[in-house]
mmCIF file of C-alpha atoms in Angstrom:
data_model
loop_
_atom_site.group_PDB
_atom_site.id
_atom_site.type_symbol
_atom_site.label_atom_id
_atom_site.label_comp_id
_atom_site.label_asym_id
_atom_site.label_seq_id
_atom_site.Cartn_x
_atom_site.Cartn_y
_atom_site.Cartn_z
ATOM 1 C CA UNK A 1022 0.000 0.000 0.000
ATOM 2 C CA UNK A 1023 1.315 3.461 -0.909
ATOM 3 C CA UNK A 1024 0.789 6.263 1.556
ATOM 4 C CA UNK A 1025 0.354 9.768 0.179
ATOM 5 C CA UNK A 1026 1.204 12.683 2.440
ATOM 6 C CA UNK A 1027 -1.151 15.599 1.932
ATOM 7 C CA UNK A 1028 0.305 18.991 2.834
ATOM 8 C CA UNK A 1029 -1.987 21.260 4.843
ATOM 9 C CA UNK A 1030 -1.896 24.815 3.496
ATOM 10 C CA UNK A 1031 -0.848 27.569 5.829
ATOM 11 C CA UNK A 1032 0.660 25.338 8.519
ATOM 12 C CA UNK A 1033 4.268 24.985 7.316
ATOM 13 C CA UNK A 1034 6.904 24.771 10.012
ATOM 14 C CA UNK A 1035 9.694 27.265 10.463
ATOM 15 C CA UNK A 1036 12.056 25.488 8.065
ATOM 16 C CA UNK A 1037 9.642 26.180 5.184
ATOM 17 C CA UNK A 1038 8.406 29.566 6.328
ATOM 18 C CA UNK A 1039 7.597 31.565 3.207
ATOM 19 C CA UNK A 1040 6.624 34.878 4.823
ATOM 20 C CA UNK A 1041 9.573 37.274 4.913
ATOM 21 C CA UNK A 1042 7.741 39.281 7.577
ATOM 22 C CA UNK A 1043 7.477 38.312 11.237
ATOM 23 C CA UNK A 1044 4.248 38.554 13.225
ATOM 24 C CA UNK A 1045 2.116 39.419 10.213
ATOM 25 C CA UNK A 1046 -0.865 38.025 12.126
ATOM 26 C CA UNK A 1047 -0.212 40.495 14.980
ATOM 27 C CA UNK A 1048 -0.500 37.688 17.544
ATOM 28 C CA UNK A 1049 2.573 38.667 19.583
ATOM 29 C CA UNK A 1050 2.570 41.888 21.636
ATOM 30 C CA UNK A 1051 5.206 41.524 24.349
ATOM 31 C CA UNK A 1052 5.482 45.228 25.162
ATOM 32 C CA UNK A 1053 1.797 46.065 25.603
ATOM 33 C CA UNK A 1054 -1.604 45.488 24.041
ATOM 34 C CA UNK A 1055 -2.410 49.206 24.118
ATOM 35 C CA UNK A 1056 -0.364 52.405 24.208
ATOM 36 C CA UNK A 1057 -2.140 55.770 24.388
ATOM 37 C CA UNK A 1058 -0.973 59.353 23.853
ATOM 38 C CA UNK A 1059 1.472 58.562 21.038
ATOM 39 C CA UNK A 1060 3.024 61.644 19.432
ATOM 40 C CA UNK A 1061 6.184 60.106 17.965
ATOM 41 C CA UNK A 1062 7.314 56.895 16.315
ATOM 42 C CA UNK A 1063 8.396 53.687 18.006
ATOM 43 C CA UNK A 1064 7.698 50.046 18.701
ATOM 44 C CA UNK A 1065 4.501 50.285 20.710
ATOM 45 C CA UNK A 1066 2.347 47.144 20.733
ATOM 46 C CA UNK A 1067 2.539 44.324 18.162
ATOM 47 C CA UNK A 1068 6.078 42.959 17.940
ATOM 48 C CA UNK A 1069 8.242 43.890 14.924
ATOM 49 C CA UNK A 1070 5.814 46.625 13.813
ATOM 50 C CA UNK A 1071 7.037 50.200 14.104
ATOM 51 C CA UNK A 1072 4.216 52.716 14.516
ATOM 52 C CA UNK A 1073 5.117 56.084 13.012
ATOM 53 C CA UNK A 1074 3.357 59.263 14.100
ATOM 54 C CA UNK A 1075 5.446 61.925 12.420
ATOM 55 C CA UNK A 1076 2.881 64.722 12.464
ATOM 56 C CA UNK A 1077 1.061 66.823 15.068
ATOM 57 C CA UNK A 1078 -1.668 64.313 15.869
ATOM 58 C CA UNK A 1079 -2.051 62.024 18.872
ATOM 59 C CA UNK A 1080 -2.845 58.352 18.364
ATOM 60 C CA UNK A 1081 -3.443 55.145 20.271
ATOM 61 C CA UNK A 1082 -1.881 51.867 19.146
ATOM 62 C CA UNK A 1083 -3.729 48.649 19.965
ATOM 63 C CA UNK A 1084 -3.342 44.945 19.497
ATOM 64 C CA UNK A 1085 -6.985 44.631 18.509
ATOM 65 C CA UNK A 1086 -9.375 41.688 18.312
ATOM 66 C CA UNK A 1087 -11.212 43.291 15.384
ATOM 67 C CA UNK A 1088 -10.311 40.845 12.603
ATOM 68 C CA UNK A 1089 -11.584 38.966 9.553
ATOM 69 C CA UNK A 1090 -12.428 36.013 11.765
ATOM 70 C CA UNK A 1091 -13.386 33.651 8.959
ATOM 71 C CA UNK A 1092 -9.790 33.906 7.687
ATOM 72 C CA UNK A 1093 -8.396 32.483 10.929
ATOM 73 C CA UNK A 1094 -7.013 35.689 12.419
ATOM 74 C CA UNK A 1095 -7.238 36.585 16.106
ATOM 75 C CA UNK A 1096 -5.534 39.987 16.204
ATOM 76 C CA UNK A 1097 -4.862 43.106 14.166
ATOM 77 C CA UNK A 1098 -2.659 46.188 14.549
ATOM 78 C CA UNK A 1099 -4.922 49.175 15.149
ATOM 79 C CA UNK A 1100 -4.230 52.919 14.853
ATOM 80 C CA UNK A 1101 -6.885 55.032 16.578
ATOM 81 C CA UNK A 1102 -6.623 58.810 16.115
ATOM 82 C CA UNK A 1103 -7.473 60.675 19.316
ATOM 83 C CA UNK A 1104 -6.309 64.196 18.387
ATOM 84 C CA UNK A 1105 -6.361 65.179 14.716
ATOM 85 C CA UNK A 1106 -3.881 66.908 12.426
ATOM 86 C CA UNK A 1107 -5.878 68.251 9.499
ATOM 87 C CA UNK A 1108 -3.053 70.149 7.794
ATOM 88 C CA UNK A 1109 0.163 68.191 7.303
ATOM 89 C CA UNK A 1110 3.425 69.933 6.501
ATOM 90 C CA UNK A 1111 5.286 68.671 3.439
ATOM 91 C CA UNK A 1112 7.334 66.085 5.348
ATOM 92 C CA UNK A 1113 4.895 64.938 8.022
ATOM 93 C CA UNK A 1114 3.482 61.431 7.773
ATOM 94 C CA UNK A 1115 2.050 58.413 9.587
ATOM 95 C CA UNK A 1116 2.657 54.748 8.794
ATOM 96 C CA UNK A 1117 3.148 51.160 9.911
ATOM 97 C CA UNK A 1118 6.517 49.646 8.961
ATOM 98 C CA UNK A 1119 8.563 46.490 9.436
ATOM 99 C CA UNK A 1120 12.311 46.230 8.784
ATOM 100 C CA UNK A 1121 13.892 43.003 7.508
ATOM 101 C CA UNK A 1122 17.481 41.895 8.123
ATOM 102 C CA UNK A 1123 19.798 41.647 5.138
ATOM 103 C CA UNK A 1124 20.683 38.073 6.098
ATOM 104 C CA UNK A 1125 17.070 37.070 5.486
ATOM 105 C CA UNK A 1126 17.040 38.431 1.918
ATOM 106 C CA UNK A 1127 19.921 36.620 0.204
ATOM 107 C CA UNK A 1128 17.689 34.083 -1.546
ATOM 108 C CA UNK A 1129 16.038 36.948 -3.475
ATOM 109 C CA UNK A 1130 19.099 37.111 -5.763
ATOM 110 C CA UNK A 1131 18.805 40.880 -5.979
ATOM 111 C CA UNK A 1132 21.666 42.534 -7.794
ATOM 112 C CA UNK A 1133 21.521 39.843 -10.513
ATOM 113 C CA UNK A 1134 19.505 39.280 -13.670
ATOM 114 C CA UNK A 1135 17.577 36.606 -11.757
ATOM 115 C CA UNK A 1136 16.282 39.031 -9.107
ATOM 116 C CA UNK A 1137 13.063 37.644 -7.642
ATOM 117 C CA UNK A 1138 9.832 39.660 -7.449
ATOM 118 C CA UNK A 1139 7.909 39.900 -4.182
ATOM 119 C CA UNK A 1140 4.171 39.737 -3.592
ATOM 120 C CA UNK A 1141 2.648 41.535 -0.618
ATOM 121 C CA UNK A 1142 -0.798 40.522 0.629
ATOM 122 C CA UNK A 1143 -2.708 41.913 3.609
ATOM 123 C CA UNK A 1144 -6.116 42.656 5.110
ATOM 124 C CA UNK A 1145 -7.254 46.204 5.951
ATOM 125 C CA UNK A 1146 -10.272 47.727 7.695
ATOM 126 C CA UNK A 1147 -10.845 51.464 8.067
ATOM 127 C CA UNK A 1148 -13.529 54.121 8.098
ATOM 128 C CA UNK A 1149 -11.490 56.152 5.541
ATOM 129 C CA UNK A 1150 -11.957 55.074 1.936
ATOM 130 C CA UNK A 1151 -9.521 56.215 -0.725
ATOM 131 C CA UNK A 1152 -6.074 55.466 -2.103
ATOM 132 C CA UNK A 1153 -3.325 54.279 0.229
ATOM 133 C CA UNK A 1154 0.367 53.579 -0.311
ATOM 134 C CA UNK A 1155 2.549 50.506 0.185
ATOM 135 C CA UNK A 1156 6.307 50.915 -0.143
ATOM 136 C CA UNK A 1157 9.447 48.818 -0.275
ATOM 137 C CA UNK A 1158 12.445 50.787 0.938
ATOM 138 C CA UNK A 1159 16.120 49.771 0.732
ATOM 139 C CA UNK A 1160 19.070 51.146 2.661
ATOM 140 C CA UNK A 1161 21.639 49.329 0.478
ATOM 141 C CA UNK A 1162 20.710 50.841 -2.904
ATOM 142 C CA UNK A 1163 20.827 54.188 -4.694
ATOM 143 C CA UNK A 1164 17.430 53.673 -6.336
ATOM 144 C CA UNK A 1165 15.939 52.639 -3.050
ATOM 145 C CA UNK A 1166 12.146 53.089 -3.177
ATOM 146 C CA UNK A 1167 9.352 51.250 -4.940
ATOM 147 C CA UNK A 1168 5.934 52.669 -4.141
ATOM 148 C CA UNK A 1169 2.559 51.322 -5.203
ATOM 149 C CA UNK A 1170 -1.030 52.066 -4.294
ATOM 150 C CA UNK A 1171 -4.161 50.201 -3.305
ATOM 151 C CA UNK A 1172 -7.719 51.403 -2.874
ATOM 152 C CA UNK A 1173 -10.029 50.924 0.097
ATOM 153 C CA UNK A 1174 -13.431 50.842 -1.526
ATOM 154 C CA UNK A 1175 -15.821 50.227 1.367
ATOM 155 C CA UNK A 1176 -15.721 51.831 4.804
ATOM 156 C CA UNK A 1177 -15.616 49.594 7.866
ATOM 157 C CA UNK A 1178 -15.258 46.439 5.804
ATOM 158 C CA UNK A 1179 -12.384 43.962 5.772
ATOM 159 C CA UNK A 1180 -10.726 43.951 2.340
ATOM 160 C CA UNK A 1181 -7.803 41.850 1.130
ATOM 161 C CA UNK A 1182 -5.167 43.601 -0.970
ATOM 162 C CA UNK A 1183 -2.428 42.095 -3.169
ATOM 163 C CA UNK A 1184 0.535 44.001 -4.640
ATOM 164 C CA UNK A 1185 3.506 42.631 -6.594
ATOM 165 C CA UNK A 1186 6.866 44.420 -6.541
ATOM 166 C CA UNK A 1187 9.654 43.778 -9.036
ATOM 167 C CA UNK A 1188 13.063 42.636 -7.826
ATOM 168 C CA UNK A 1189 16.145 44.842 -7.990
ATOM 169 C CA UNK A 1190 18.604 43.680 -10.654
ATOM 170 C CA UNK A 1191 21.212 46.353 -9.924
ATOM 171 C CA UNK A 1192 22.130 46.236 -6.226
ATOM 172 C CA UNK A 1193 22.748 43.221 -3.977
ATOM 173 C CA UNK A 1194 21.341 42.917 -0.475
ATOM 174 C CA UNK A 1195 24.129 43.241 2.061
ATOM 175 C CA UNK A 1196 24.559 39.936 3.899
ATOM 176 C CA UNK A 1197 24.503 41.217 7.460
ATOM 177 C CA UNK A 1198 22.239 41.881 10.461
ATOM 178 C CA UNK A 1199 21.357 45.455 9.490
ATOM 179 C CA UNK A 1200 18.220 46.747 7.796
ATOM 180 C CA UNK A 1201 18.008 45.346 4.273
ATOM 181 C CA UNK A 1202 14.394 46.079 3.361
ATOM 182 C CA UNK A 1203 11.531 48.075 4.859
ATOM 183 C CA UNK A 1204 7.882 47.291 4.161
ATOM 184 C CA UNK A 1205 5.838 50.406 4.903
ATOM 185 C CA UNK A 1206 2.133 51.195 4.821
ATOM 186 C CA UNK A 1207 1.545 54.914 4.300
ATOM 187 C CA UNK A 1208 -1.520 56.227 6.131
ATOM 188 C CA UNK A 1209 -0.952 59.989 5.869
ATOM 189 C CA UNK A 1210 1.679 62.184 4.243
ATOM 190 C CA UNK A 1211 2.524 65.721 3.242
ATOM 191 C CA UNK A 1212 3.202 66.598 -0.370
ATOM 192 C CA UNK A 1213 6.959 66.250 0.032
ATOM 193 C CA UNK A 1214 6.524 62.473 -0.182
ATOM 194 C CA UNK A 1215 3.509 62.285 -2.527
ATOM 195 C CA UNK A 1216 3.784 64.946 -5.232
ATOM 196 C CA UNK A 1217 5.784 62.751 -7.632
ATOM 197 C CA UNK A 1218 3.126 60.050 -7.824
ATOM 198 C CA UNK A 1219 3.712 56.352 -7.198
ATOM 199 C CA UNK A 1220 6.741 54.751 -8.846
ATOM 200 C CA UNK A 1221 4.731 51.652 -9.769
ATOM 201 C CA UNK A 1222 6.856 48.620 -10.632
ATOM 202 C CA UNK A 1223 10.082 50.603 -10.804
ATOM 203 C CA UNK A 1224 12.846 51.523 -8.367
ATOM 204 C CA UNK A 1225 13.582 55.204 -7.815
ATOM 205 C CA UNK A 1226 15.445 57.576 -5.503
ATOM 206 C CA UNK A 1227 12.876 60.349 -5.969
ATOM 207 C CA UNK A 1228 11.636 61.008 -2.436
ATOM 208 C CA UNK A 1229 8.506 62.739 -3.780
ATOM 209 C CA UNK A 1230 7.362 59.289 -4.948
ATOM 210 C CA UNK A 1231 7.849 57.608 -1.570
ATOM 211 C CA UNK A 1232 4.147 57.684 -0.644
ATOM 212 C CA UNK A 1233 3.156 58.678 -4.175
ATOM 213 C CA UNK A 1234 -0.550 58.322 -4.917
ATOM 214 C CA UNK A 1235 -1.595 58.416 -1.255
ATOM 215 C CA UNK A 1236 -4.640 60.699 -1.038
ATOM 216 C CA UNK A 1237 -5.905 59.813 2.443
ATOM 217 C CA UNK A 1238 -4.988 61.523 5.697
ATOM 218 C CA UNK A 1239 -5.857 59.045 8.428
ATOM 219 C CA UNK A 1240 -4.932 61.737 10.975
ATOM 220 C CA UNK A 1241 -7.485 64.320 9.811
ATOM 221 C CA UNK A 1242 -10.231 63.477 12.292
ATOM 222 C CA UNK A 1243 -10.349 62.166 15.847
ATOM 223 C CA UNK A 1244 -11.789 58.656 15.942
ATOM 224 C CA UNK A 1245 -10.401 57.688 12.533
ATOM 225 C CA UNK A 1246 -9.313 54.069 12.655
ATOM 226 C CA UNK A 1247 -7.047 51.823 10.598
ATOM 227 C CA UNK A 1248 -6.626 48.064 11.189
ATOM 228 C CA UNK A 1249 -4.035 45.814 9.544
ATOM 229 C CA UNK A 1250 -3.535 42.037 9.739
ATOM 230 C CA UNK A 1251 -2.570 38.982 7.686
ATOM 231 C CA UNK A 1252 0.474 40.709 6.224
ATOM 232 C CA UNK A 1253 2.566 38.368 4.097
ATOM 233 C CA UNK A 1254 5.541 39.109 1.842
ATOM 234 C CA UNK A 1255 6.568 36.152 -0.306
ATOM 235 C CA UNK A 1256 8.820 35.393 -3.246
ATOM 236 C CA UNK A 1257 7.197 35.346 -6.670
ATOM 237 C CA UNK A 1258 4.444 36.950 -8.695
ATOM 238 C CA UNK A 1259 1.542 35.071 -7.144
ATOM 239 C CA UNK A 1260 -0.085 35.057 -3.718
ATOM 240 C CA UNK A 1261 -0.713 32.082 -1.450
ATOM 241 C CA UNK A 1262 -2.899 31.678 1.611
ATOM 242 C CA UNK A 1263 -1.549 33.348 4.733
ATOM 243 C CA UNK A 1264 0.849 31.040 6.556
ATOM 244 C CA UNK A 1265 -0.436 30.703 10.110
ATOM 245 C CA UNK A 1266 2.383 29.733 12.469
ATOM 246 C CA UNK A 1267 1.808 28.576 16.009
ATOM 247 C CA UNK A 1268 2.008 31.267 18.672
ATOM 248 C CA UNK A 1269 5.188 29.671 20.052
ATOM 249 C CA UNK A 1270 6.895 29.780 16.641
ATOM 250 C CA UNK A 1271 5.932 33.420 16.054
ATOM 251 C CA UNK A 1272 7.068 34.416 19.549
ATOM 252 C CA UNK A 1273 10.429 32.714 19.050
ATOM 253 C CA UNK A 1274 11.027 34.693 15.846
ATOM 254 C CA UNK A 1275 10.162 37.936 17.636
ATOM 255 C CA UNK A 1276 12.606 37.245 20.471
ATOM 256 C CA UNK A 1277 15.575 37.805 18.175
ATOM 257 C CA UNK A 1278 14.626 41.502 18.261
ATOM 258 C CA UNK A 1279 12.872 41.961 21.601
ATOM 259 C CA UNK A 1280 11.838 39.975 24.604
ATOM 260 C CA UNK A 1281 10.528 40.627 28.058
ATOM 261 C CA UNK A 1282 10.979 38.539 31.199
ATOM 262 C CA UNK A 1283 10.853 38.624 34.965
ATOM 263 C CA UNK A 1284 14.132 39.092 36.791
ATOM 264 C CA UNK A 1285 15.424 38.875 40.357
ATOM 265 C CA UNK A 1286 18.908 38.856 41.881
ATOM 266 C CA UNK A 1287 19.806 38.234 45.513
ATOM 267 C CA UNK A 1288 23.223 37.650 46.997
ATOM 268 C CA UNK A 1289 25.416 38.041 50.056
ATOM 269 C CA UNK A 1290 28.083 40.589 49.153
ATOM 270 C CA UNK A 1291 30.256 43.345 50.523
ATOM 271 C CA UNK A 1292 30.549 46.996 49.570
ATOM 272 C CA UNK A 1293 33.879 46.237 47.901
ATOM 273 C CA UNK A 1294 33.011 42.915 46.216
ATOM 274 C CA UNK A 1295 29.793 42.823 44.166
ATOM 275 C CA UNK A 1296 27.897 39.657 43.325
ATOM 276 C CA UNK A 1297 27.456 38.690 39.675
ATOM 277 C CA UNK A 1298 24.658 36.740 37.993
ATOM 278 C CA UNK A 1299 24.606 35.565 34.396
ATOM 279 C CA UNK A 1300 21.527 35.537 32.193
ATOM 280 C CA UNK A 1301 21.414 33.864 28.804
ATOM 281 C CA UNK A 1302 18.957 34.983 26.138
ATOM 282 C CA UNK A 1303 16.487 32.333 24.935
ATOM 283 C CA UNK A 1304 17.686 32.885 21.362
ATOM 284 C CA UNK A 1305 20.614 34.635 19.685
ATOM 285 C CA UNK A 1306 19.630 38.271 19.415
ATOM 286 C CA UNK A 1307 20.222 40.258 16.244
ATOM 287 C CA UNK A 1308 22.794 42.479 17.963
ATOM 288 C CA UNK A 1309 23.864 43.516 21.440
ATOM 289 C CA UNK A 1310 20.552 44.576 22.993
ATOM 290 C CA UNK A 1311 19.571 47.568 25.053
ATOM 291 C CA UNK A 1312 18.651 46.252 28.514
ATOM 292 C CA UNK A 1313 16.113 47.933 30.762
ATOM 293 C CA UNK A 1314 15.243 46.785 34.297
ATOM 294 C CA UNK A 1315 12.185 48.305 35.964
ATOM 295 C CA UNK A 1316 9.870 47.663 38.894
ATOM 296 C CA UNK A 1317 10.288 45.097 41.629
ATOM 297 C CA UNK A 1318 11.351 45.551 45.224
ATOM 298 C CA UNK A 1319 14.867 46.193 46.445
ATOM 299 C CA UNK A 1320 16.639 45.861 49.762
ATOM 300 C CA UNK A 1321 20.105 47.028 50.844
ATOM 301 C CA UNK A 1322 21.098 47.740 47.222
ATOM 302 C CA UNK A 1323 24.011 50.122 46.898
ATOM 303 C CA UNK A 1324 24.429 49.755 43.161
ATOM 304 C CA UNK A 1325 23.793 47.572 40.146
ATOM 305 C CA UNK A 1326 25.084 47.392 36.614
ATOM 306 C CA UNK A 1327 25.060 45.299 33.458
ATOM 307 C CA UNK A 1328 28.361 43.874 32.256
ATOM 308 C CA UNK A 1329 29.508 41.737 29.339
ATOM 309 C CA UNK A 1330 26.357 42.526 27.389
ATOM 310 C CA UNK A 1331 26.555 40.617 24.089
ATOM 311 C CA UNK A 1332 24.005 39.110 21.696
ATOM 312 C CA UNK A 1333 23.980 35.827 23.652
ATOM 313 C CA UNK A 1334 23.537 37.085 27.205
ATOM 314 C CA UNK A 1335 24.811 39.399 29.926
ATOM 315 C CA UNK A 1336 26.075 39.583 33.495
ATOM 316 C CA UNK A 1337 24.246 41.573 36.168
ATOM 317 C CA UNK A 1338 26.223 42.991 39.099
ATOM 318 C CA UNK A 1339 24.646 43.917 42.415
ATOM 319 C CA UNK A 1340 26.236 45.364 45.514
ATOM 320 C CA UNK A 1341 24.930 46.199 49.008
ATOM 321 C CA UNK A 1342 24.747 49.499 50.816
ATOM 322 C CA UNK A 1343 26.303 47.674 53.760
ATOM 323 C CA UNK A 1344 27.908 44.253 53.997
ATOM 324 C CA UNK A 1345 25.325 41.476 53.941
ATOM 325 C CA UNK A 1346 22.358 40.232 51.972
ATOM 326 C CA UNK A 1347 20.974 42.437 49.207
ATOM 327 C CA UNK A 1348 18.382 41.815 46.543
ATOM 328 C CA UNK A 1349 16.488 43.382 43.694
ATOM 329 C CA UNK A 1350 13.161 41.905 42.679
ATOM 330 C CA UNK A 1351 11.623 40.071 45.603
ATOM 331 C CA UNK A 1352 10.144 36.595 45.402
ATOM 332 C CA UNK A 1353 6.610 37.967 44.948
ATOM 333 C CA UNK A 1354 7.528 41.166 43.105
ATOM 334 C CA UNK A 1355 10.166 40.469 40.484
ATOM 335 C CA UNK A 1356 11.528 43.143 38.172
ATOM 336 C CA UNK A 1357 10.578 43.455 34.521
ATOM 337 C CA UNK A 1358 13.567 43.168 32.236
ATOM 338 C CA UNK A 1359 13.439 43.966 28.526
ATOM 339 C CA UNK A 1360 16.086 43.324 25.889
ATOM 340 C CA UNK A 1361 15.727 45.169 22.578
ATOM 341 C CA UNK A 1362 17.829 44.826 19.429
ATOM 342 C CA UNK A 1363 15.362 46.116 16.849
ATOM 343 C CA UNK A 1364 16.423 47.306 13.441
#
């Protein structure tokens, strides 16, 4: 008897992961599920997604449960405008963006005649109909933008969008841990980035084409909303079903760039000889991370510091105010420790 193995679509394991983006389903939000009062850009809620508020508005970022449920999604990235900016200066803008490491782009064969195209697919939901912008941006190339548009036709309705970008035959992707490609969703922009029109399927260095064709200002009214989920960037000219990874797999991918844990350190030490504790990261981080320790209780702590911070782990030093036992992060009130090595 011959057994035939049938492959289940959208459940590939990590070794056959076809999505170049991480956390396109917005399932992982280690930092927070909601951040209010945002007036500048940063990583706010959903892991790997940079929320840009580069105007004079105020927004809230949410990991939302508003989703196209019949497509298997549980979460979306949500921008909620709380204070409007109705008149953008030429270089003000708002967007969602994810940066991809150069090491994860080598199979695209860019910089050769066999450069692979990329197809971007995603689901959007917003009260603002009109023309929006999706951009690929490169830091390694001279002609470093490719901007295209998509149209939201119906307000407050989930719509799936598909855009194909051509590969770059002129410039290779640097094989390192730095930013090799940005995928950006333009939600508002001044004329400095739109007046040239979209580049279409062409690479350009004309900054006026960056968000070219975008005619919506998501920031122009309080209570405007934009939701994004199911974002997939894959090799080729055609689109496939979104590849749903398990939560554990998606979380593990995110931890290369950021992770959060509980932390405590207690020791018997003297004022002249500090105690040292080693912590190893659960995965190799992209680069030496920025470490932040907050909260928790402390007793008899004269000083603390981080030493030997590398991409694999670090050493934490603690010393007492007076000889004897000292601790930071009690048994029932541990500290929060975050490690960030985002692009």
